[in-house]
PDB file of C-alpha atoms in Angstrom:
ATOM      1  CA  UNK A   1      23.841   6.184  17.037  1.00  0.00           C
ATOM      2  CA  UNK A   2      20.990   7.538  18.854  1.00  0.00           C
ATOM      3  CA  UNK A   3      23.130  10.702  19.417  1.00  0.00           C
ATOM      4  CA  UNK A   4      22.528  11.528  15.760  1.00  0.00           C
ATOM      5  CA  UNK A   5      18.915  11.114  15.631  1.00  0.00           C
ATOM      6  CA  UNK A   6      17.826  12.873  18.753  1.00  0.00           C
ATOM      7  CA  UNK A   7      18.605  16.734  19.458  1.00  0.00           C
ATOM      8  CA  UNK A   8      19.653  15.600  23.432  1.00  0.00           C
ATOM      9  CA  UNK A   9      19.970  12.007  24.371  1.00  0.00           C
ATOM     10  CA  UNK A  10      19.962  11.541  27.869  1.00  0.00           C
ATOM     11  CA  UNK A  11      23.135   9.410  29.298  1.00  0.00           C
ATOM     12  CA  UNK A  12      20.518   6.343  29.508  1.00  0.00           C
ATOM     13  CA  UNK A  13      19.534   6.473  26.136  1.00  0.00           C
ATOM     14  CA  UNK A  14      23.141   6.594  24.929  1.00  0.00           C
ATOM     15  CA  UNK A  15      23.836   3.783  27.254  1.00  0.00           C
ATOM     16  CA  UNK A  16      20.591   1.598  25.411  1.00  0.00           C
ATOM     17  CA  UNK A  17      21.589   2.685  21.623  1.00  0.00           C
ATOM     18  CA  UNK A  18      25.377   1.578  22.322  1.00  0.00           C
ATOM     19  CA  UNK A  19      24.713  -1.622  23.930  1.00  0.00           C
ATOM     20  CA  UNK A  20      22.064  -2.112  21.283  1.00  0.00           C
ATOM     21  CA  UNK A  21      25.590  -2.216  19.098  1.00  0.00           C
ATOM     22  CA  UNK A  22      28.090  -3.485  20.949  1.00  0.00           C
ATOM     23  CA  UNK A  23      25.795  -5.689  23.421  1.00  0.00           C
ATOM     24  CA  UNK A  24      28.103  -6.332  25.736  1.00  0.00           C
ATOM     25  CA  UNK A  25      30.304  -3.858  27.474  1.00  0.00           C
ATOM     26  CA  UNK A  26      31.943  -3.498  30.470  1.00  0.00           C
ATOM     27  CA  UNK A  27      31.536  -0.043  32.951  1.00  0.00           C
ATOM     28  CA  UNK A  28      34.560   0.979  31.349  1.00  0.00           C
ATOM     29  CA  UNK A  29      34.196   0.463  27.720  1.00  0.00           C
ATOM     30  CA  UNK A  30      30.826   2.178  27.894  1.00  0.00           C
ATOM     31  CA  UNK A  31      32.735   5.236  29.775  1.00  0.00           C
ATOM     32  CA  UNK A  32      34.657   5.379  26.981  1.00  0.00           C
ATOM     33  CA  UNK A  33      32.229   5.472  24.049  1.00  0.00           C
ATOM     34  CA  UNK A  34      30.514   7.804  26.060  1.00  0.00           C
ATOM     35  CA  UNK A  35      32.950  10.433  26.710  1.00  0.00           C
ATOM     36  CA  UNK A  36      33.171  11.765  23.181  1.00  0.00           C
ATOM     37  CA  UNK A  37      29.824  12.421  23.020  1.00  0.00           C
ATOM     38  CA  UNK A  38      29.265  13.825  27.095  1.00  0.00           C
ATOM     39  CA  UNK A  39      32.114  14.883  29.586  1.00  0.00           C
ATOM     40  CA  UNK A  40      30.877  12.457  32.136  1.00  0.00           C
ATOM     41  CA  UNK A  41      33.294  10.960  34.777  1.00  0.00           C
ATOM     42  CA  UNK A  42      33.528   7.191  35.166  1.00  0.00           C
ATOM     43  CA  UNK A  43      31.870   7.171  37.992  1.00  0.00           C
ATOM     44  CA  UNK A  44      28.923   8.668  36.991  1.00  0.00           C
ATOM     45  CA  UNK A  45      28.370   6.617  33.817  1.00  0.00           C
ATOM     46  CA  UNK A  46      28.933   3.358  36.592  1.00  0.00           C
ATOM     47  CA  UNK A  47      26.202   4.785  38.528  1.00  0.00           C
ATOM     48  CA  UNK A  48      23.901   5.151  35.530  1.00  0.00           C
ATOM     49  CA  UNK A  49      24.231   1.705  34.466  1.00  0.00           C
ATOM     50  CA  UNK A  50      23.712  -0.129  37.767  1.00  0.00           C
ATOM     51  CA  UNK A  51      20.751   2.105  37.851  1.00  0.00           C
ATOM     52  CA  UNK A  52      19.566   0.587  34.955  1.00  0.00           C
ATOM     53  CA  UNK A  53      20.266  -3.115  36.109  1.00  0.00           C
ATOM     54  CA  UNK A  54      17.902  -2.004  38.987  1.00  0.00           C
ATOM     55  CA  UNK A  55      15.352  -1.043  36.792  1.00  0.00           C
ATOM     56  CA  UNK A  56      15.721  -4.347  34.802  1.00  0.00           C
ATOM     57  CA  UNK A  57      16.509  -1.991  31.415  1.00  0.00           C
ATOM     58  CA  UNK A  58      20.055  -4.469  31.482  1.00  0.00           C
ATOM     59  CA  UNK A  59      21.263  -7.131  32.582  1.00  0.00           C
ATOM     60  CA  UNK A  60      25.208  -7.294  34.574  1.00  0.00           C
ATOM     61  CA  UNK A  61      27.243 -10.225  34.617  1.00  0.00           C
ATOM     62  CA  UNK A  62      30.152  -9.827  36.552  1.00  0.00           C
ATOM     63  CA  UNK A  63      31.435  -6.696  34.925  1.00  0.00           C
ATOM     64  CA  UNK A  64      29.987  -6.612  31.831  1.00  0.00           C
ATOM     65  CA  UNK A  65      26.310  -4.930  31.398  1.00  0.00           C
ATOM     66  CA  UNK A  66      23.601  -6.546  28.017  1.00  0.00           C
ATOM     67  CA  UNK A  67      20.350  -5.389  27.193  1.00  0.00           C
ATOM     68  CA  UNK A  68      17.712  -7.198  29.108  1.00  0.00           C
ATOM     69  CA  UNK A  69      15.415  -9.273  26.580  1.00  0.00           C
ATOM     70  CA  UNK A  70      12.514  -9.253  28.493  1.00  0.00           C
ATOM     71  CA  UNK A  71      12.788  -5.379  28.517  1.00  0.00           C
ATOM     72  CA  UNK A  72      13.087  -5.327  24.771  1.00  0.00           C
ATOM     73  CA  UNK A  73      10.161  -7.596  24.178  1.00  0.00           C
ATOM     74  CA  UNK A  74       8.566  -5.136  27.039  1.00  0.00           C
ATOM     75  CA  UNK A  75       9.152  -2.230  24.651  1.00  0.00           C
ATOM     76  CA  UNK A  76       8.444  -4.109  21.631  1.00  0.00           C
ATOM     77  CA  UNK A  77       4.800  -4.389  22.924  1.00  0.00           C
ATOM     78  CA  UNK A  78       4.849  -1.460  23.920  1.00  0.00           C
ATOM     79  CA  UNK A  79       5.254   0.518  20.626  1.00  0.00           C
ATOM     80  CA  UNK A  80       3.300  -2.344  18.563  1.00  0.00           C
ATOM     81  CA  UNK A  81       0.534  -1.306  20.875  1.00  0.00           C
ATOM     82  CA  UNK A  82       0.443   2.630  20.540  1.00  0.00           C
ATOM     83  CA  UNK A  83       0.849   1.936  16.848  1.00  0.00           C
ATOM     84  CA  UNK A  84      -2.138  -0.101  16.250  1.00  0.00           C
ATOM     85  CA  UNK A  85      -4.074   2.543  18.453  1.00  0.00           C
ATOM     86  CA  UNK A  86      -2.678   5.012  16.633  1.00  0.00           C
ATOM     87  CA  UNK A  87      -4.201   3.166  13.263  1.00  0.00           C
ATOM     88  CA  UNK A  88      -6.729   2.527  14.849  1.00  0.00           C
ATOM     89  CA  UNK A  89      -7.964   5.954  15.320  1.00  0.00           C
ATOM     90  CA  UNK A  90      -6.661   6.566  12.080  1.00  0.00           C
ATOM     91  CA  UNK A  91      -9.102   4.072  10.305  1.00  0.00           C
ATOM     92  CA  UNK A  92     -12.150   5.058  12.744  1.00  0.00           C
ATOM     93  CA  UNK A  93     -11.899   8.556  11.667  1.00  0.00           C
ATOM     94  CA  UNK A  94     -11.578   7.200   7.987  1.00  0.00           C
ATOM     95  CA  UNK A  95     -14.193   4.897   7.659  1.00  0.00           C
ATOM     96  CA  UNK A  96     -17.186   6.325   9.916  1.00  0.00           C
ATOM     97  CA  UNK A  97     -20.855   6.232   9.759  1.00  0.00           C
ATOM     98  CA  UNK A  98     -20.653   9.526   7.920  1.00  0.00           C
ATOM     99  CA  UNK A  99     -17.994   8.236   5.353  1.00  0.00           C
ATOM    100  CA  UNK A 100     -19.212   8.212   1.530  1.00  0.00           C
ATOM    101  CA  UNK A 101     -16.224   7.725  -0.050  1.00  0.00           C
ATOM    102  CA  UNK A 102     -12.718   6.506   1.612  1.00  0.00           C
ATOM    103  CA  UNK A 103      -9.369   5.191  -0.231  1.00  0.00           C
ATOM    104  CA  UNK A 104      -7.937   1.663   1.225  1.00  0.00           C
ATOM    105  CA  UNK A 105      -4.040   1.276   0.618  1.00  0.00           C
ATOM    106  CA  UNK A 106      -3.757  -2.343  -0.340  1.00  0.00           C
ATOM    107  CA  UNK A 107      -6.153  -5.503  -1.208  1.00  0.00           C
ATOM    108  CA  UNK A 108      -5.231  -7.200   2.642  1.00  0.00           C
ATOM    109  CA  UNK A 109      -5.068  -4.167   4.818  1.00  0.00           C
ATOM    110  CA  UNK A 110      -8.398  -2.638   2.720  1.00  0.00           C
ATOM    111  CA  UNK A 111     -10.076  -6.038   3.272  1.00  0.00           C
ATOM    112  CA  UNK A 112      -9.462  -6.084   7.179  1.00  0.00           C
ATOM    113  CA  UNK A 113      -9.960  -2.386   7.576  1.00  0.00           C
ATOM    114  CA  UNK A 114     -13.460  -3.232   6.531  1.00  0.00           C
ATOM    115  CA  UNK A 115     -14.100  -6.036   8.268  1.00  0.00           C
ATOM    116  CA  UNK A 116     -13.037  -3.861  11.487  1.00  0.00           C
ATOM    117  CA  UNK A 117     -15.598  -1.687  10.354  1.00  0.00           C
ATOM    118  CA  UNK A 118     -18.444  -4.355   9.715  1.00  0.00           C
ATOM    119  CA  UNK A 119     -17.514  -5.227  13.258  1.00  0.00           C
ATOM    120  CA  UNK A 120     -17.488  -1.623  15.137  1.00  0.00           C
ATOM    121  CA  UNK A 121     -21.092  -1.433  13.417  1.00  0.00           C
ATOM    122  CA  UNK A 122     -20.328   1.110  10.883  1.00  0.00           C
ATOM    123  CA  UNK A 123     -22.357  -0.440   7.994  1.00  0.00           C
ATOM    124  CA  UNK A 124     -25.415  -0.688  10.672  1.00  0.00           C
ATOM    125  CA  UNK A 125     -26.360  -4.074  12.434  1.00  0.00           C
ATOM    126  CA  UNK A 126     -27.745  -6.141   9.739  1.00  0.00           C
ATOM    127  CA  UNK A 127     -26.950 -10.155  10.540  1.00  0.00           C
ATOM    128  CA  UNK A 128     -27.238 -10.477   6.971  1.00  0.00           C
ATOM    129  CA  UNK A 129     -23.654  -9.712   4.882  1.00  0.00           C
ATOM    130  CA  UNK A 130     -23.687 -10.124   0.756  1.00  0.00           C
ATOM    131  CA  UNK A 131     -20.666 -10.133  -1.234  1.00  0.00           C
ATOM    132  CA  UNK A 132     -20.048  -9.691  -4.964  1.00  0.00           C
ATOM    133  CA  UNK A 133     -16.493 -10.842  -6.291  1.00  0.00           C
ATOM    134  CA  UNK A 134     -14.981 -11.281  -9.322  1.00  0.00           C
ATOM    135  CA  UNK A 135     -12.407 -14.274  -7.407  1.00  0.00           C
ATOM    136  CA  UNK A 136     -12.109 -14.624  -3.731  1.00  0.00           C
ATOM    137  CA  UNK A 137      -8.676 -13.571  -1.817  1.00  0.00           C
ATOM    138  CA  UNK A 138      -6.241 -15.498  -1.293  1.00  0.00           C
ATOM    139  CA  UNK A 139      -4.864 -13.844   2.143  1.00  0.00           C
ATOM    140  CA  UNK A 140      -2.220 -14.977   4.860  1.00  0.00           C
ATOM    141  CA  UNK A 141      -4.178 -14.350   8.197  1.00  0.00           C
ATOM    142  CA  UNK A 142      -2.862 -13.462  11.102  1.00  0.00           C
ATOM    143  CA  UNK A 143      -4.323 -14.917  14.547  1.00  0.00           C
ATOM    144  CA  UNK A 144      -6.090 -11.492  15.327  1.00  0.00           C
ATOM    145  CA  UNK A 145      -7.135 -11.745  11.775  1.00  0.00           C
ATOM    146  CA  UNK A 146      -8.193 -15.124  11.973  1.00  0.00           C
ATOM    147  CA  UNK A 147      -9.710 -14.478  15.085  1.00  0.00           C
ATOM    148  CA  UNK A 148     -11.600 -11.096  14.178  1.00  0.00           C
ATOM    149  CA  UNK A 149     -13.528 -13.132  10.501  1.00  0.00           C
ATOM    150  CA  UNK A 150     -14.376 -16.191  13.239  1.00  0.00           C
ATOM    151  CA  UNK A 151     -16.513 -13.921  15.136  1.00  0.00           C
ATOM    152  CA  UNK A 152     -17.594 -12.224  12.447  1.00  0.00           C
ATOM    153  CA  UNK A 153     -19.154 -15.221  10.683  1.00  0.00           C
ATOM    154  CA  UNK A 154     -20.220 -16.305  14.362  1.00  0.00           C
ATOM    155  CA  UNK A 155     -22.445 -13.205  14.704  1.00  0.00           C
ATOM    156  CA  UNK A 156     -23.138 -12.494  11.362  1.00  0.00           C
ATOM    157  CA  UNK A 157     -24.646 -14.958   8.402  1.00  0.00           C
ATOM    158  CA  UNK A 158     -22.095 -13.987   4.690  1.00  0.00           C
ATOM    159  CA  UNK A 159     -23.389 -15.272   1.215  1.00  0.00           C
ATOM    160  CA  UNK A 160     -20.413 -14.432  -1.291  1.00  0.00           C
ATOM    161  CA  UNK A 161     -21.151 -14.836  -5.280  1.00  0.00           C
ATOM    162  CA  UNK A 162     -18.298 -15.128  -7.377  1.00  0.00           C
ATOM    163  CA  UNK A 163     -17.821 -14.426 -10.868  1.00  0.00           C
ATOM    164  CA  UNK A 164     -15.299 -17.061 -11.624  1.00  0.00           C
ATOM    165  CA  UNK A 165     -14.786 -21.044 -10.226  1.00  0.00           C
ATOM    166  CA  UNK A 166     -10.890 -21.083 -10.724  1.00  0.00           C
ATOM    167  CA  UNK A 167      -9.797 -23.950  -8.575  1.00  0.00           C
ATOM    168  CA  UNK A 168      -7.827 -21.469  -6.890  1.00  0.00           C
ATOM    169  CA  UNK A 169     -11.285 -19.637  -6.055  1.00  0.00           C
ATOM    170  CA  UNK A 170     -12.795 -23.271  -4.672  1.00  0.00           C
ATOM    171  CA  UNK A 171      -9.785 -23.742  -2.155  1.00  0.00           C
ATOM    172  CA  UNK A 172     -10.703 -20.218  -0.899  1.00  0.00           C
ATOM    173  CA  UNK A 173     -14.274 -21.129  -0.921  1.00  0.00           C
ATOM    174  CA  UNK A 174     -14.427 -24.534   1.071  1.00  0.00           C
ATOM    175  CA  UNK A 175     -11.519 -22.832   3.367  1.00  0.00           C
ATOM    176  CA  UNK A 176     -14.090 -20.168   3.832  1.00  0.00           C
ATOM    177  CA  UNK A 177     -16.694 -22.619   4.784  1.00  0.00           C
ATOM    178  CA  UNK A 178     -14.654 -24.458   6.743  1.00  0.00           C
ATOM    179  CA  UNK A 179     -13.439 -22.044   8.886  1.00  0.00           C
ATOM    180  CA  UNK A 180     -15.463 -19.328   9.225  1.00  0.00           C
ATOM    181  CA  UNK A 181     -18.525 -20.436   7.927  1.00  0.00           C
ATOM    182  CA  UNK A 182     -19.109 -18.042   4.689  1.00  0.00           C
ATOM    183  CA  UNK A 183     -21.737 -19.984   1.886  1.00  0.00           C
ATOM    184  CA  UNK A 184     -20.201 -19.083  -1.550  1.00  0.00           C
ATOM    185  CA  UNK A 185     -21.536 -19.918  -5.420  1.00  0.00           C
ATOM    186  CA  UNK A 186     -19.198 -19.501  -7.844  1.00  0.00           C
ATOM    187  CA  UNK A 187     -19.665 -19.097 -11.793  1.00  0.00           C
ATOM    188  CA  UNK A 188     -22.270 -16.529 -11.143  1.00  0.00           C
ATOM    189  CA  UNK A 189     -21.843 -13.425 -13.475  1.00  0.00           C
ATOM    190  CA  UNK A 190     -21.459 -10.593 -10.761  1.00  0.00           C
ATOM    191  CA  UNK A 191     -19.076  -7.483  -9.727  1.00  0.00           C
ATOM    192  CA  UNK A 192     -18.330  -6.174 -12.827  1.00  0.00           C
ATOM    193  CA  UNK A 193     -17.175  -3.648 -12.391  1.00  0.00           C
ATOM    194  CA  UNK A 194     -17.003  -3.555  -8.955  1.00  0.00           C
ATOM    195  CA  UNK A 195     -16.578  -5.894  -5.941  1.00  0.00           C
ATOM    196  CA  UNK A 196     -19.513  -5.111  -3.499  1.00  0.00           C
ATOM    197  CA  UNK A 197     -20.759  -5.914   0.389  1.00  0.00           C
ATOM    198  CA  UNK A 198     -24.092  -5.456   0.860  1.00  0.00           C
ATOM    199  CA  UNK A 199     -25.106  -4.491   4.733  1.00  0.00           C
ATOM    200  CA  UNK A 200     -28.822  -3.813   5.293  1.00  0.00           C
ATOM    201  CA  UNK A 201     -29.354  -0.213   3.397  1.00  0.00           C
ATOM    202  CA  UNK A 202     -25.292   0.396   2.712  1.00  0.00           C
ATOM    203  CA  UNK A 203     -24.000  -0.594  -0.720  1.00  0.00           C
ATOM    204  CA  UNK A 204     -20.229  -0.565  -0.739  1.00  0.00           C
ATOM    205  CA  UNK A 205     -19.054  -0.588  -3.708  1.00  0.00           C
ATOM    206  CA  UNK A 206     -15.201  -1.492  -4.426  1.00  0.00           C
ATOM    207  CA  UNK A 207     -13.408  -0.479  -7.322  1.00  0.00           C
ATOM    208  CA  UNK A 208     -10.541  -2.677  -7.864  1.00  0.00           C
ATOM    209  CA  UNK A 209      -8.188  -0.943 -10.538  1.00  0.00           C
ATOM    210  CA  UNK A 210      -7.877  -2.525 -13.382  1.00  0.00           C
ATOM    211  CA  UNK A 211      -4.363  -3.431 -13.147  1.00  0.00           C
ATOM    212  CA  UNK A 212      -4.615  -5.970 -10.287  1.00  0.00           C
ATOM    213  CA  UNK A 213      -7.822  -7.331 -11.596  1.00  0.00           C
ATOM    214  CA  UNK A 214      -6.094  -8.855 -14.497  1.00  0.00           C
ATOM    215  CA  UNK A 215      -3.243  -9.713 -12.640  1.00  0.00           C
ATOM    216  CA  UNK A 216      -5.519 -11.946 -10.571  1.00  0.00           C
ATOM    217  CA  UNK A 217      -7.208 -13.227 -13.873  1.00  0.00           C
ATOM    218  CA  UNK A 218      -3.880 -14.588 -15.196  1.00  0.00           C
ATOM    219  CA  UNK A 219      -2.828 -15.758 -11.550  1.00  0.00           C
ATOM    220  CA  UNK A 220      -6.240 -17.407 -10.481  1.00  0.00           C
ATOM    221  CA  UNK A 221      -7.610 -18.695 -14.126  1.00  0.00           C
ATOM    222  CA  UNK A 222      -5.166 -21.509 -14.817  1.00  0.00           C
ATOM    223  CA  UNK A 223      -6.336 -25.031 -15.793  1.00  0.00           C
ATOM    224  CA  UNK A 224      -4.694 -28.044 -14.383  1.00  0.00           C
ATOM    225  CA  UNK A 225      -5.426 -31.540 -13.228  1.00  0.00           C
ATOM    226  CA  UNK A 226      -7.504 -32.349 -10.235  1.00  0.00           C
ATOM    227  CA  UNK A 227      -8.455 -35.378  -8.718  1.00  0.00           C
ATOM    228  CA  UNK A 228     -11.124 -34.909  -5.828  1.00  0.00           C
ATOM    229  CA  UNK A 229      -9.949 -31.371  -4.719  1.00  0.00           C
ATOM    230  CA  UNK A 230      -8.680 -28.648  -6.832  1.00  0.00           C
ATOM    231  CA  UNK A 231      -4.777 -28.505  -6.112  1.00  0.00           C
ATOM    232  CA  UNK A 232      -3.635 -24.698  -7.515  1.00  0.00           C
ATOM    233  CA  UNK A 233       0.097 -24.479  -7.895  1.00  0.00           C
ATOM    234  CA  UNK A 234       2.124 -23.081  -5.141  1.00  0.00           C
ATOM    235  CA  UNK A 235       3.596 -20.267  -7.225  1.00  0.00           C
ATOM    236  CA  UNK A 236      -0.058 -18.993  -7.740  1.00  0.00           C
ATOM    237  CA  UNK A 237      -0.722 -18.389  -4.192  1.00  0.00           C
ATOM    238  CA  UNK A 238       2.585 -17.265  -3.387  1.00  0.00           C
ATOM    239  CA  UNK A 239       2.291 -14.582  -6.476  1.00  0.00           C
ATOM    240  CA  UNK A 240      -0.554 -13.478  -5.205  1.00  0.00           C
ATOM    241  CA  UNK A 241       0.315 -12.980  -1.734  1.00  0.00           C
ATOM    242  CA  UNK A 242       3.627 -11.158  -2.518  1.00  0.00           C
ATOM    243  CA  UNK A 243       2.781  -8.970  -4.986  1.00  0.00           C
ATOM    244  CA  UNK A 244      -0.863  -8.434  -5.388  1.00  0.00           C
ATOM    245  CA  UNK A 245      -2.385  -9.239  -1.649  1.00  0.00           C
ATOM    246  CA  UNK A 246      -0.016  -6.300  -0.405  1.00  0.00           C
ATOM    247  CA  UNK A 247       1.040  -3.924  -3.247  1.00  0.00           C
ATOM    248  CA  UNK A 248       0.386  -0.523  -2.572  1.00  0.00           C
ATOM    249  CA  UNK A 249      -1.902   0.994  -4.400  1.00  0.00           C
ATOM    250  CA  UNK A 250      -5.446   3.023  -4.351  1.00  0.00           C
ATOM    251  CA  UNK A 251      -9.052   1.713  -4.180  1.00  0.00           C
ATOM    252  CA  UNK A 252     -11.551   3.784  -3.812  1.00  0.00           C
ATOM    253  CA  UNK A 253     -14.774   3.163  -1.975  1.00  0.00           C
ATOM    254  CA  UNK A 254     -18.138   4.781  -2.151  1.00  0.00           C
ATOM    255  CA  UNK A 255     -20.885   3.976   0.517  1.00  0.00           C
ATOM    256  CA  UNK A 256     -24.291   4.265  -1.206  1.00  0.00           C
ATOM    257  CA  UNK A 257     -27.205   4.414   0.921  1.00  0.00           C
ATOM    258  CA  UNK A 258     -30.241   2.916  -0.807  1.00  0.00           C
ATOM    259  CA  UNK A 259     -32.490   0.350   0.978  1.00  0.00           C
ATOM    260  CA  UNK A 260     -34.496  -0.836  -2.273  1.00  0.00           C
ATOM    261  CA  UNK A 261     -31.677  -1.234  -4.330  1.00  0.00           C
ATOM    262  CA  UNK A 262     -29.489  -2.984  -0.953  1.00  0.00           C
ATOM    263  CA  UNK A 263     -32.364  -6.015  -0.673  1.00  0.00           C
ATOM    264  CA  UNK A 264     -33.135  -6.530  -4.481  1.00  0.00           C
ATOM    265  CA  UNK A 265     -29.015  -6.859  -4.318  1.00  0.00           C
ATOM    266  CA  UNK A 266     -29.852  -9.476  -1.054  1.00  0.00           C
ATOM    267  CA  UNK A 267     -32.969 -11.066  -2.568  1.00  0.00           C
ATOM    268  CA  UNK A 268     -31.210 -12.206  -5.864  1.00  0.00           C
ATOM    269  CA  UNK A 269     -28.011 -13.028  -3.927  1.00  0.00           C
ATOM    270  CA  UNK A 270     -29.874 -15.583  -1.673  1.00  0.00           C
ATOM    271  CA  UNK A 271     -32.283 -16.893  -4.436  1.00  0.00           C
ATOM    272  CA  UNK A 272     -28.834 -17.752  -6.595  1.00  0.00           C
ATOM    273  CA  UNK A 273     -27.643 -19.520  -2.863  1.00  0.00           C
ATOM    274  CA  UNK A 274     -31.060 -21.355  -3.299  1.00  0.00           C
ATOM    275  CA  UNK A 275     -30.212 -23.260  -6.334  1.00  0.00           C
ATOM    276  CA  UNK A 276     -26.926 -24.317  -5.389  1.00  0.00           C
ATOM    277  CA  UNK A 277     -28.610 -27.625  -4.276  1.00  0.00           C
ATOM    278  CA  UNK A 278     -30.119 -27.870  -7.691  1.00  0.00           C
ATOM    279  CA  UNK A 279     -26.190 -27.328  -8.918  1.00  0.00           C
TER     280      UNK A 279
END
């Protein structure tokens, strides 16, 4: 009951946690539940609840009173929204232009909370992105995160390198190229040890622990049949999804600022895209 979780309810709230419950009551029965926890008459808890019919917080037919859908999906939105600005603010004042070193929480929400960053300009405005990896991920997108790597590849131009050809790493690759419009080589010896973007003068260097690198090894580096298009086993991307994509864990990241070192890191990157004709 909300009663138990907040100091002092007001009546309405009681009213909304109990119907939450017992989602359909009449004026009566919801006098009744009420009066053990507030000596209010019945006439007052009546006038509360048609009070909240007016306000479209429930819904009354005949004499019994419901939560109003539309109001819960109202709310829902509501609190989805001052969540994500509350992360929001939370990664801005985490990953800045002043930020050397930052810790992401997980292999999906790390990825993204970069890619919000690449977009907000924190990494500076090159249209140029490189990206070292020892296998591409595997990630279930969301629209906004669909939406967010379309605009990003609309705006920006991404050459990935990949240190192993897995056929699980070529259905990420021609998915990449298909949809968002990333060029990728793969077999090319590269982030060891770390994963790396490469944004004008920024480094940023991604240390992957150890743990769910060779998980992905063993999940990614499988051999099996293919015909014209590699065909990786369901269970692979489903492993990887459930318990490596979103495991809780720590990766550190350090931003290095070093614009010789950033374009010899761009130069061989795109020389290597080069020869993929020659390939």
């Amino acid at each position: 009951m909300l009663s138990t979780e907040k100091k002092n309810p007001t009546t309405k709230e009681i009213i909304i946690e109990i119907l939450s419950t017992d989602i359909e009551l009449t004026a009566r029965a919801t006098h009744n539940k009420i009066r053990r926890l507030k000596p209010l008459t019945y006439h007052a808890v009546f006038k509360l609840l048609n009070q909240l019919v007016d306000e479209k917080v429930l819904l009354k037919n005949e004499l019994h009173y419901s939560l109003n859908q539309e109001w819960i999906h109202r709310m829902k939105e509501h609190y989805q929204m001052l969540e994500q600005s509350y992360l929001n603010k939370k990664e801005t004042m985490l990953i800045n232009k002043e930020s050397a070193h930052f810790v992401l929480p997980s292999i999906h929400e790390g990825f993204f909370m970069l890619m919000r960053a690449l977009e907000r300009g924190v990494f500076g405005e090159s249209k140029v992105v490189v990206g070292h990896f020892s296998h591409l991920l595997y990630l279930h997108l969301s629209e906004e995160e669909t939406a967010l790597l379309k605009k990003l590849g609309e705006e920006r131009k991404f050459y990935y390198l990949v240190n192993h050809k897995s056929n699980l790493d070529k259905m990420i690759a021609y998915y990449n190229k298909a949809t968002f419009n990333y060029e990728t080589k793969l077999g090319i010896p590269c982030a060891d040890p770390f994963y790396l973007y490469v944004i004008g003068d920024k480094i940023v260097q991604i240390n992957i622990p150890r743990e769910l690198k060779e998980a992905m090894d063993k999940i990614y580096n499988h051999a099996f049949s293919t015909t014209l298009f590699p065909k990786p086993k369901i269970a692979q991307i489903t492993t990887f999804v459930n318990e490596i994509a979103h495991k809780r864990t720590k990766i550190d990241v350090h931003i290095i600022i070093d614009k010789s070192a950033a374009q010899d890191i761009v130069d061989r990157t795109l020389e290597k895209m080069r020869e993929m004709s020659g390939d």
